[in-house]
Amino acid sequence: MTINKILVANRGEIARRVFRTARELGIGTVAVHSDADAGMPFVAEADLAVRLPGNTPGETYLRGDLVIEAAHAAGADAIHPGYGFLSENADFARSVVEAGLTWIGPDPESIEKMGSKIESKKLMEAAGVPVLGNLGTDSATAEDLPLLVKASAGGGGRGMRIVRSLDQLAGEIELASSEAESAFGDGTVFVEPYVENGRHVEVQVMGTPSGTIVFGERDCSVQRRHQKVIEEAPAPGLPDGTRSALHEAAKAAAEAIDYRGAGTVEFLYDPAKDRFYFLEMNTRLQVEHPVTEEVYGVDLVALQIAVAEGRPLVEGVAQRPSRDPAEPSGHAIEVRLYAEDPANGYQPQSGGITRFEVPGVQAEFTTLARDGIRLDSGVGAGDEIGTFYDAMIAKVIARGATREEAARRLAGALERAELHGLRTNRDLLVNLLRDPTFTGGVMHTTWLDSVDVAELSRPQGGEDAVELSALAAAVGLAERARESARVQSRIPAGFRNVVAGPRTTTLTHGDDELEVRWYGGRSYAAADRDDVTVTGMAADRVELEVGGVRRTFTVFVAGDHVDVESSLGHVALVRKPRFVDPADQVAEGSLLAPMPGSVIAVRAAVGDTVAEGQAIVVMEAMKMQHTIAAPYAGTITELPASAGQQVEAGAVLAVVEIEGEDA
């Protein structure tokens, strides 16, 4: 069987990744897209594109019938599901085959067997693979604590909750079930023991008619909200015997269901006991597959296509003994660059990307020819991060001869990257890659719960970076205003015949307000720092000498947003208007929508007395649920939010009058 044209039933960077391999193999490509995605890069890169009317996943990418119709309309003869959405939906896979199309994935029966985490554990136990027991949703006791509530279908941390008190269990099960139903169309959840300080180690397998090939393991222990943040291959610090046992267990898991194609067997590793337990098998390509590609020198998408076509695997893989693991070379680390605010509970961010440049990129969506930086991104400058899908901007991957070399290279590239327009986790990633816990290879799945994320999210140069960047921004803005002046443009900004008091430029950095006081004229000077001299000035480039050391600051202006780049790192500032429209003011005690999204539940009513921290409104945005809680004890005086309502960022959801104050 020969595949001539592939439709990718997905979006963003994974669609671009599959298109890249398809082009290299001479295979035509088809994209499907929602209305919100019509202008995205993956749509432009496809040979053909078919619109799926609507925006939400339920209207578009989760509509298997529409995807199959699109394949027929575009003349595609195969469908690649990517990951997420319909990639592990056995009914969809079956429908693809019944429609006369080639399914680039495992048999529907294999998806079905591994699709339920509850049933798959029983199957694995029978195959001799170590598993954690299922405690049921109503039989757990205090002795079983802590517990982990998990969605039976899907992954990515959605529908997952840690429970440390039995009186919280019922509520967390309800929340997890609701989130799982929204993300995967299946609200089934289960409860299992929670292993403290465990590591997430997974094994990449490729099932073929002649046996299962194991492409080693990955460590994905650095997580937030049970979603992976940093992944690497091979996993550091595993005893050789444990590594071999993991590979054999993964092979046994795949062969127990006669698995075909790319899959990942996930394990929870307990370093204290040097034991591991089966978690689940993802019957698809994983987000973190590039690190395996880099250390094994393979194209996993090409291998998926080869298996689907029923032909021998590519040169160098087919020649390896089918039951012996391939040999890795070097080390690769991947970070997930998200539009989110780590210091504010990893709150997803939406908005436009005004600049996106990563230095030293040597490959995109394909394996590096040598040690260096690879970038797999779904967006670029000028694109929007919307609210209907998750907030990942890109995967940045570094390969090196050693783990230390890969981590240093990746941290350096991220540090010098220019990413403007919205908040990201970039600074957090840089600091994590340099943290002794990570460099020492002793990270675990709850590590980020125990660190000061706000501190680790600060710019690389600390407070000095913010202060000096703010001064550079003020100088750059003043020069920009002078250059654009229609009259007397040659007069220096802030020039006075008689020096009066300093001028003030007010900027915000996150939630902090900064007042930059400076003197203008033929040169600039900081009013509050006598160790800083302005040695060069232009609208987009400012030189400051601090304590005898000269630094260059590059100033980018987009509306009220001012991004400053220097050797101290990136600092994002917003110019505060001198006068605020009273109509933009909100009442004290107003609870505002942190981002655009939909209200899925209102848990109070006007007149209710609420406690500090009590949930008032639950929103859904970017595939996650967000609880809006009372900031203090008081009374609900206004409640404009209603279930099912679509709201914009900053919309008033409720107003809480503080307890004891008059109306």
JSON list of C-alpha atoms in Angstrom, two decimals, residues 375-546:
[
{"chain": "A", "resi": 375, "resn": "LEU", "atom": "CA", "xyz": [12.71, 24.45, 17.16]},
{"chain": "A", "resi": 376, "resn": "ASP", "atom": "CA", "xyz": [9.25, 22.93, 16.68]},
{"chain": "A", "resi": 377, "resn": "SER", "atom": "CA", "xyz": [6.75, 25.79, 16.88]},
{"chain": "A", "resi": 378, "resn": "GLY", "atom": "CA", "xyz": [3.15, 26.23, 15.87]},
{"chain": "A", "resi": 379, "resn": "VAL", "atom": "CA", "xyz": [3.30, 30.03, 15.80]},
{"chain": "A", "resi": 380, "resn": "GLY", "atom": "CA", "xyz": [5.52, 32.93, 14.82]},
{"chain": "A", "resi": 381, "resn": "ALA", "atom": "CA", "xyz": [5.61, 36.71, 15.00]},
{"chain": "A", "resi": 382, "resn": "GLY", "atom": "CA", "xyz": [2.21, 38.14, 14.14]},
{"chain": "A", "resi": 383, "resn": "ASP", "atom": "CA", "xyz": [0.26, 35.06, 15.26]},
{"chain": "A", "resi": 384, "resn": "GLU", "atom": "CA", "xyz": [-2.24, 34.89, 18.10]},
{"chain": "A", "resi": 385, "resn": "ILE", "atom": "CA", "xyz": [-2.38, 32.60, 21.10]},
{"chain": "A", "resi": 386, "resn": "GLY", "atom": "CA", "xyz": [-6.13, 32.12, 21.45]},
{"chain": "A", "resi": 387, "resn": "THR", "atom": "CA", "xyz": [-8.32, 30.77, 24.21]},
{"chain": "A", "resi": 388, "resn": "PHE", "atom": "CA", "xyz": [-9.82, 27.72, 22.53]},
{"chain": "A", "resi": 389, "resn": "TYR", "atom": "CA", "xyz": [-6.71, 25.53, 22.69]},
{"chain": "A", "resi": 390, "resn": "ASP", "atom": "CA", "xyz": [-3.72, 25.07, 24.97]},
{"chain": "A", "resi": 391, "resn": "ALA", "atom": "CA", "xyz": [-1.15, 27.84, 25.36]},
{"chain": "A", "resi": 392, "resn": "MET", "atom": "CA", "xyz": [2.01, 26.12, 24.10]},
{"chain": "A", "resi": 393, "resn": "ILE", "atom": "CA", "xyz": [4.05, 28.37, 21.83]},
{"chain": "A", "resi": 394, "resn": "ALA", "atom": "CA", "xyz": [6.88, 26.03, 20.90]},
{"chain": "A", "resi": 395, "resn": "LYS", "atom": "CA", "xyz": [9.13, 23.15, 21.83]},
{"chain": "A", "resi": 396, "resn": "VAL", "atom": "CA", "xyz": [12.80, 24.12, 21.98]},
{"chain": "A", "resi": 397, "resn": "ILE", "atom": "CA", "xyz": [15.20, 21.18, 21.87]},
{"chain": "A", "resi": 398, "resn": "ALA", "atom": "CA", "xyz": [18.95, 21.02, 22.43]},
{"chain": "A", "resi": 399, "resn": "ARG", "atom": "CA", "xyz": [21.23, 18.12, 21.66]},
{"chain": "A", "resi": 400, "resn": "GLY", "atom": "CA", "xyz": [24.73, 17.77, 23.09]},
{"chain": "A", "resi": 401, "resn": "ALA", "atom": "CA", "xyz": [27.42, 15.18, 23.62]},
{"chain": "A", "resi": 402, "resn": "THR", "atom": "CA", "xyz": [26.55, 15.17, 27.34]},
{"chain": "A", "resi": 403, "resn": "ARG", "atom": "CA", "xyz": [23.57, 16.12, 29.50]},
{"chain": "A", "resi": 404, "resn": "GLU", "atom": "CA", "xyz": [25.49, 19.10, 30.90]},
{"chain": "A", "resi": 405, "resn": "GLU", "atom": "CA", "xyz": [26.29, 20.36, 27.42]},
{"chain": "A", "resi": 406, "resn": "ALA", "atom": "CA", "xyz": [22.67, 20.03, 26.24]},
{"chain": "A", "resi": 407, "resn": "ALA", "atom": "CA", "xyz": [21.30, 21.85, 29.31]},
{"chain": "A", "resi": 408, "resn": "ARG", "atom": "CA", "xyz": [23.80, 24.73, 28.98]},
{"chain": "A", "resi": 409, "resn": "ARG", "atom": "CA", "xyz": [23.11, 25.11, 25.28]},
{"chain": "A", "resi": 410, "resn": "LEU", "atom": "CA", "xyz": [19.35, 25.12, 25.79]},
{"chain": "A", "resi": 411, "resn": "ALA", "atom": "CA", "xyz": [19.43, 27.59, 28.70]},
{"chain": "A", "resi": 412, "resn": "GLY", "atom": "CA", "xyz": [21.64, 29.94, 26.68]},
{"chain": "A", "resi": 413, "resn": "ALA", "atom": "CA", "xyz": [19.38, 29.86, 23.63]},
{"chain": "A", "resi": 414, "resn": "LEU", "atom": "CA", "xyz": [16.28, 30.54, 25.72]},
{"chain": "A", "resi": 415, "resn": "GLU", "atom": "CA", "xyz": [18.00, 33.35, 27.60]},
{"chain": "A", "resi": 416, "resn": "ARG", "atom": "CA", "xyz": [18.87, 35.12, 24.35]},
{"chain": "A", "resi": 417, "resn": "ALA", "atom": "CA", "xyz": [15.52, 34.45, 22.66]},
{"chain": "A", "resi": 418, "resn": "GLU", "atom": "CA", "xyz": [13.37, 37.45, 21.80]},
{"chain": "A", "resi": 419, "resn": "LEU", "atom": "CA", "xyz": [9.74, 36.66, 22.57]},
{"chain": "A", "resi": 420, "resn": "HIS", "atom": "CA", "xyz": [7.43, 39.64, 22.89]},
{"chain": "A", "resi": 421, "resn": "GLY", "atom": "CA", "xyz": [3.75, 40.36, 23.18]},
{"chain": "A", "resi": 422, "resn": "LEU", "atom": "CA", "xyz": [2.61, 38.26, 26.11]},
{"chain": "A", "resi": 423, "resn": "ARG", "atom": "CA", "xyz": [3.91, 36.65, 29.26]},
{"chain": "A", "resi": 424, "resn": "THR", "atom": "CA", "xyz": [5.66, 33.30, 28.96]},
{"chain": "A", "resi": 425, "resn": "ASN", "atom": "CA", "xyz": [7.44, 30.77, 31.14]},
{"chain": "A", "resi": 426, "resn": "ARG", "atom": "CA", "xyz": [10.78, 31.47, 29.42]},
{"chain": "A", "resi": 427, "resn": "ASP", "atom": "CA", "xyz": [12.61, 32.84, 32.49]},
{"chain": "A", "resi": 428, "resn": "LEU", "atom": "CA", "xyz": [11.34, 29.97, 34.61]},
{"chain": "A", "resi": 429, "resn": "LEU", "atom": "CA", "xyz": [12.68, 27.45, 32.10]},
{"chain": "A", "resi": 430, "resn": "VAL", "atom": "CA", "xyz": [16.11, 29.09, 32.03]},
{"chain": "A", "resi": 431, "resn": "ASN", "atom": "CA", "xyz": [16.35, 29.05, 35.81]},
{"chain": "A", "resi": 432, "resn": "LEU", "atom": "CA", "xyz": [15.12, 25.45, 36.06]},
{"chain": "A", "resi": 433, "resn": "LEU", "atom": "CA", "xyz": [17.71, 24.25, 33.56]},
{"chain": "A", "resi": 434, "resn": "ARG", "atom": "CA", "xyz": [20.41, 25.82, 35.76]},
{"chain": "A", "resi": 435, "resn": "ASP", "atom": "CA", "xyz": [18.98, 24.74, 39.10]},
{"chain": "A", "resi": 436, "resn": "PRO", "atom": "CA", "xyz": [21.09, 22.23, 41.09]},
{"chain": "A", "resi": 437, "resn": "THR", "atom": "CA", "xyz": [18.07, 19.94, 41.45]},
{"chain": "A", "resi": 438, "resn": "PHE", "atom": "CA", "xyz": [17.83, 19.60, 37.68]},
{"chain": "A", "resi": 439, "resn": "THR", "atom": "CA", "xyz": [21.55, 19.62, 36.90]},
{"chain": "A", "resi": 440, "resn": "GLY", "atom": "CA", "xyz": [22.00, 16.98, 39.59]},
{"chain": "A", "resi": 441, "resn": "GLY", "atom": "CA", "xyz": [19.32, 14.80, 37.99]},
{"chain": "A", "resi": 442, "resn": "VAL", "atom": "CA", "xyz": [17.28, 14.50, 41.21]},
{"chain": "A", "resi": 443, "resn": "MET", "atom": "CA", "xyz": [14.08, 16.23, 40.04]},
{"chain": "A", "resi": 444, "resn": "HIS", "atom": "CA", "xyz": [10.70, 14.59, 40.64]},
{"chain": "A", "resi": 445, "resn": "THR", "atom": "CA", "xyz": [7.10, 15.16, 39.57]},
{"chain": "A", "resi": 446, "resn": "THR", "atom": "CA", "xyz": [6.26, 17.45, 42.51]},
{"chain": "A", "resi": 447, "resn": "TRP", "atom": "CA", "xyz": [9.49, 19.44, 42.47]},
{"chain": "A", "resi": 448, "resn": "LEU", "atom": "CA", "xyz": [7.82, 22.59, 41.14]},
{"chain": "A", "resi": 449, "resn": "ASP", "atom": "CA", "xyz": [5.30, 22.43, 43.99]},
{"chain": "A", "resi": 450, "resn": "SER", "atom": "CA", "xyz": [8.14, 22.92, 46.48]},
{"chain": "A", "resi": 451, "resn": "VAL", "atom": "CA", "xyz": [10.01, 25.85, 44.90]},
{"chain": "A", "resi": 452, "resn": "ASP", "atom": "CA", "xyz": [9.35, 29.58, 44.81]},
{"chain": "A", "resi": 453, "resn": "VAL", "atom": "CA", "xyz": [8.07, 29.74, 41.24]},
{"chain": "A", "resi": 454, "resn": "ALA", "atom": "CA", "xyz": [7.63, 33.52, 41.39]},
{"chain": "A", "resi": 455, "resn": "GLU", "atom": "CA", "xyz": [11.30, 33.95, 42.31]},
{"chain": "A", "resi": 456, "resn": "LEU", "atom": "CA", "xyz": [12.42, 31.53, 39.59]},
{"chain": "A", "resi": 457, "resn": "SER", "atom": "CA", "xyz": [10.34, 33.45, 37.05]},
{"chain": "A", "resi": 458, "resn": "ARG", "atom": "CA", "xyz": [12.14, 36.76, 37.51]},
{"chain": "A", "resi": 459, "resn": "PRO", "atom": "CA", "xyz": [14.30, 38.18, 34.69]},
{"chain": "A", "resi": 460, "resn": "GLN", "atom": "CA", "xyz": [17.82, 36.81, 34.58]},
{"chain": "A", "resi": 461, "resn": "GLY", "atom": "CA", "xyz": [19.33, 40.07, 35.84]},
{"chain": "A", "resi": 462, "resn": "GLY", "atom": "CA", "xyz": [16.98, 40.39, 38.82]},
{"chain": "A", "resi": 463, "resn": "GLU", "atom": "CA", "xyz": [15.70, 43.75, 40.05]},
{"chain": "A", "resi": 464, "resn": "ASP", "atom": "CA", "xyz": [18.61, 45.62, 38.49]},
{"chain": "A", "resi": 465, "resn": "ALA", "atom": "CA", "xyz": [17.51, 44.33, 35.10]},
{"chain": "A", "resi": 466, "resn": "VAL", "atom": "CA", "xyz": [14.03, 45.74, 35.62]},
{"chain": "A", "resi": 467, "resn": "GLU", "atom": "CA", "xyz": [15.25, 49.13, 36.87]},
{"chain": "A", "resi": 468, "resn": "LEU", "atom": "CA", "xyz": [17.83, 49.65, 34.12]},
{"chain": "A", "resi": 469, "resn": "SER", "atom": "CA", "xyz": [15.51, 48.34, 31.40]},
{"chain": "A", "resi": 470, "resn": "ALA", "atom": "CA", "xyz": [12.83, 50.75, 32.58]},
{"chain": "A", "resi": 471, "resn": "LEU", "atom": "CA", "xyz": [15.30, 53.66, 32.29]},
{"chain": "A", "resi": 472, "resn": "ALA", "atom": "CA", "xyz": [16.30, 52.49, 28.81]},
{"chain": "A", "resi": 473, "resn": "ALA", "atom": "CA", "xyz": [12.61, 52.26, 27.88]},
{"chain": "A", "resi": 474, "resn": "ALA", "atom": "CA", "xyz": [11.96, 55.82, 29.09]},
{"chain": "A", "resi": 475, "resn": "VAL", "atom": "CA", "xyz": [14.92, 57.13, 27.06]},
{"chain": "A", "resi": 476, "resn": "GLY", "atom": "CA", "xyz": [13.85, 55.16, 23.99]},
{"chain": "A", "resi": 477, "resn": "LEU", "atom": "CA", "xyz": [10.25, 56.38, 24.26]},
{"chain": "A", "resi": 478, "resn": "ALA", "atom": "CA", "xyz": [11.42, 59.98, 24.61]},
{"chain": "A", "resi": 479, "resn": "GLU", "atom": "CA", "xyz": [13.66, 59.65, 21.54]},
{"chain": "A", "resi": 480, "resn": "ARG", "atom": "CA", "xyz": [10.82, 58.02, 19.61]},
{"chain": "A", "resi": 481, "resn": "ALA", "atom": "CA", "xyz": [8.53, 60.92, 20.51]},
{"chain": "A", "resi": 482, "resn": "ARG", "atom": "CA", "xyz": [11.18, 63.45, 19.43]},
{"chain": "A", "resi": 483, "resn": "GLU", "atom": "CA", "xyz": [11.82, 61.70, 16.11]},
{"chain": "A", "resi": 484, "resn": "SER", "atom": "CA", "xyz": [8.11, 61.57, 15.28]},
{"chain": "A", "resi": 485, "resn": "ALA", "atom": "CA", "xyz": [7.39, 65.17, 16.28]},
{"chain": "A", "resi": 486, "resn": "ARG", "atom": "CA", "xyz": [6.00, 67.24, 13.42]},
{"chain": "A", "resi": 487, "resn": "VAL", "atom": "CA", "xyz": [7.51, 70.48, 14.72]},
{"chain": "A", "resi": 488, "resn": "GLN", "atom": "CA", "xyz": [10.83, 71.22, 16.42]},
{"chain": "A", "resi": 489, "resn": "SER", "atom": "CA", "xyz": [11.93, 67.60, 16.01]},
{"chain": "A", "resi": 490, "resn": "ARG", "atom": "CA", "xyz": [15.58, 68.64, 16.36]},
{"chain": "A", "resi": 491, "resn": "ILE", "atom": "CA", "xyz": [15.08, 69.90, 19.89]},
{"chain": "A", "resi": 492, "resn": "PRO", "atom": "CA", "xyz": [16.15, 67.22, 22.38]},
{"chain": "A", "resi": 493, "resn": "ALA", "atom": "CA", "xyz": [13.32, 65.62, 24.34]},
{"chain": "A", "resi": 494, "resn": "GLY", "atom": "CA", "xyz": [12.88, 67.17, 27.78]},
{"chain": "A", "resi": 495, "resn": "PHE", "atom": "CA", "xyz": [15.07, 70.16, 26.92]},
{"chain": "A", "resi": 496, "resn": "ARG", "atom": "CA", "xyz": [14.65, 73.15, 29.22]},
{"chain": "A", "resi": 497, "resn": "ASN", "atom": "CA", "xyz": [16.51, 76.50, 29.26]},
{"chain": "A", "resi": 498, "resn": "VAL", "atom": "CA", "xyz": [16.32, 76.32, 33.02]},
{"chain": "A", "resi": 499, "resn": "VAL", "atom": "CA", "xyz": [16.54, 72.89, 34.56]},
{"chain": "A", "resi": 500, "resn": "ALA", "atom": "CA", "xyz": [13.40, 72.15, 36.50]},
{"chain": "A", "resi": 501, "resn": "GLY", "atom": "CA", "xyz": [12.39, 68.95, 38.24]},
{"chain": "A", "resi": 502, "resn": "PRO", "atom": "CA", "xyz": [12.88, 65.57, 36.57]},
{"chain": "A", "resi": 503, "resn": "ARG", "atom": "CA", "xyz": [10.38, 64.19, 34.11]},
{"chain": "A", "resi": 504, "resn": "THR", "atom": "CA", "xyz": [8.53, 60.99, 35.02]},
{"chain": "A", "resi": 505, "resn": "THR", "atom": "CA", "xyz": [7.63, 58.04, 32.83]},
{"chain": "A", "resi": 506, "resn": "THR", "atom": "CA", "xyz": [5.31, 55.53, 34.48]},
{"chain": "A", "resi": 507, "resn": "LEU", "atom": "CA", "xyz": [5.59, 51.91, 33.40]},
{"chain": "A", "resi": 508, "resn": "THR", "atom": "CA", "xyz": [4.26, 48.64, 34.74]},
{"chain": "A", "resi": 509, "resn": "HIS", "atom": "CA", "xyz": [6.18, 45.40, 35.00]},
{"chain": "A", "resi": 510, "resn": "GLY", "atom": "CA", "xyz": [3.73, 42.63, 35.72]},
{"chain": "A", "resi": 511, "resn": "ASP", "atom": "CA", "xyz": [1.72, 43.83, 38.70]},
{"chain": "A", "resi": 512, "resn": "ASP", "atom": "CA", "xyz": [4.39, 46.33, 39.77]},
{"chain": "A", "resi": 513, "resn": "GLU", "atom": "CA", "xyz": [4.29, 50.01, 38.89]},
{"chain": "A", "resi": 514, "resn": "LEU", "atom": "CA", "xyz": [7.59, 51.75, 38.13]},
{"chain": "A", "resi": 515, "resn": "GLU", "atom": "CA", "xyz": [8.18, 55.49, 38.11]},
{"chain": "A", "resi": 516, "resn": "VAL", "atom": "CA", "xyz": [11.26, 56.37, 36.07]},
{"chain": "A", "resi": 517, "resn": "ARG", "atom": "CA", "xyz": [12.50, 59.89, 36.91]},
{"chain": "A", "resi": 518, "resn": "TRP", "atom": "CA", "xyz": [14.92, 61.37, 34.41]},
{"chain": "A", "resi": 519, "resn": "TYR", "atom": "CA", "xyz": [16.39, 64.62, 33.18]},
{"chain": "A", "resi": 520, "resn": "GLY", "atom": "CA", "xyz": [16.34, 65.32, 29.46]},
{"chain": "A", "resi": 521, "resn": "GLY", "atom": "CA", "xyz": [18.08, 67.71, 27.13]},
{"chain": "A", "resi": 522, "resn": "ARG", "atom": "CA", "xyz": [21.17, 67.10, 25.03]},
{"chain": "A", "resi": 523, "resn": "SER", "atom": "CA", "xyz": [21.78, 64.01, 27.12]},
{"chain": "A", "resi": 524, "resn": "TYR", "atom": "CA", "xyz": [19.74, 61.93, 29.53]},
{"chain": "A", "resi": 525, "resn": "ALA", "atom": "CA", "xyz": [20.40, 61.19, 33.19]},
{"chain": "A", "resi": 526, "resn": "ALA", "atom": "CA", "xyz": [18.63, 59.14, 35.84]},
{"chain": "A", "resi": 527, "resn": "ALA", "atom": "CA", "xyz": [17.29, 61.30, 38.65]},
{"chain": "A", "resi": 528, "resn": "ASP", "atom": "CA", "xyz": [17.60, 58.62, 41.32]},
{"chain": "A", "resi": 529, "resn": "ARG", "atom": "CA", "xyz": [20.85, 56.84, 40.43]},
{"chain": "A", "resi": 530, "resn": "ASP", "atom": "CA", "xyz": [24.19, 58.59, 40.24]},
{"chain": "A", "resi": 531, "resn": "ASP", "atom": "CA", "xyz": [25.97, 55.41, 39.11]},
{"chain": "A", "resi": 532, "resn": "VAL", "atom": "CA", "xyz": [24.19, 55.32, 35.76]},
{"chain": "A", "resi": 533, "resn": "THR", "atom": "CA", "xyz": [25.24, 57.33, 32.71]},
{"chain": "A", "resi": 534, "resn": "VAL", "atom": "CA", "xyz": [23.41, 57.36, 29.39]},
{"chain": "A", "resi": 535, "resn": "THR", "atom": "CA", "xyz": [26.19, 57.05, 26.79]},
{"chain": "A", "resi": 536, "resn": "GLY", "atom": "CA", "xyz": [24.12, 56.42, 23.68]},
{"chain": "A", "resi": 537, "resn": "MET", "atom": "CA", "xyz": [20.50, 57.01, 22.74]},
{"chain": "A", "resi": 538, "resn": "ALA", "atom": "CA", "xyz": [18.12, 56.25, 19.91]},
{"chain": "A", "resi": 539, "resn": "ALA", "atom": "CA", "xyz": [14.51, 55.21, 19.71]},
{"chain": "A", "resi": 540, "resn": "ASP", "atom": "CA", "xyz": [15.41, 51.52, 19.49]},
{"chain": "A", "resi": 541, "resn": "ARG", "atom": "CA", "xyz": [18.86, 51.35, 21.10]},
{"chain": "A", "resi": 542, "resn": "VAL", "atom": "CA", "xyz": [20.09, 52.81, 24.39]},
{"chain": "A", "resi": 543, "resn": "GLU", "atom": "CA", "xyz": [23.53, 52.47, 25.95]},
{"chain": "A", "resi": 544, "resn": "LEU", "atom": "CA", "xyz": [23.93, 52.74, 29.71]},
{"chain": "A", "resi": 545, "resn": "GLU", "atom": "CA", "xyz": [27.16, 52.75, 31.67]},
{"chain": "A", "resi": 546, "resn": "VAL", "atom": "CA", "xyz": [26.71, 51.33, 35.16]}
]
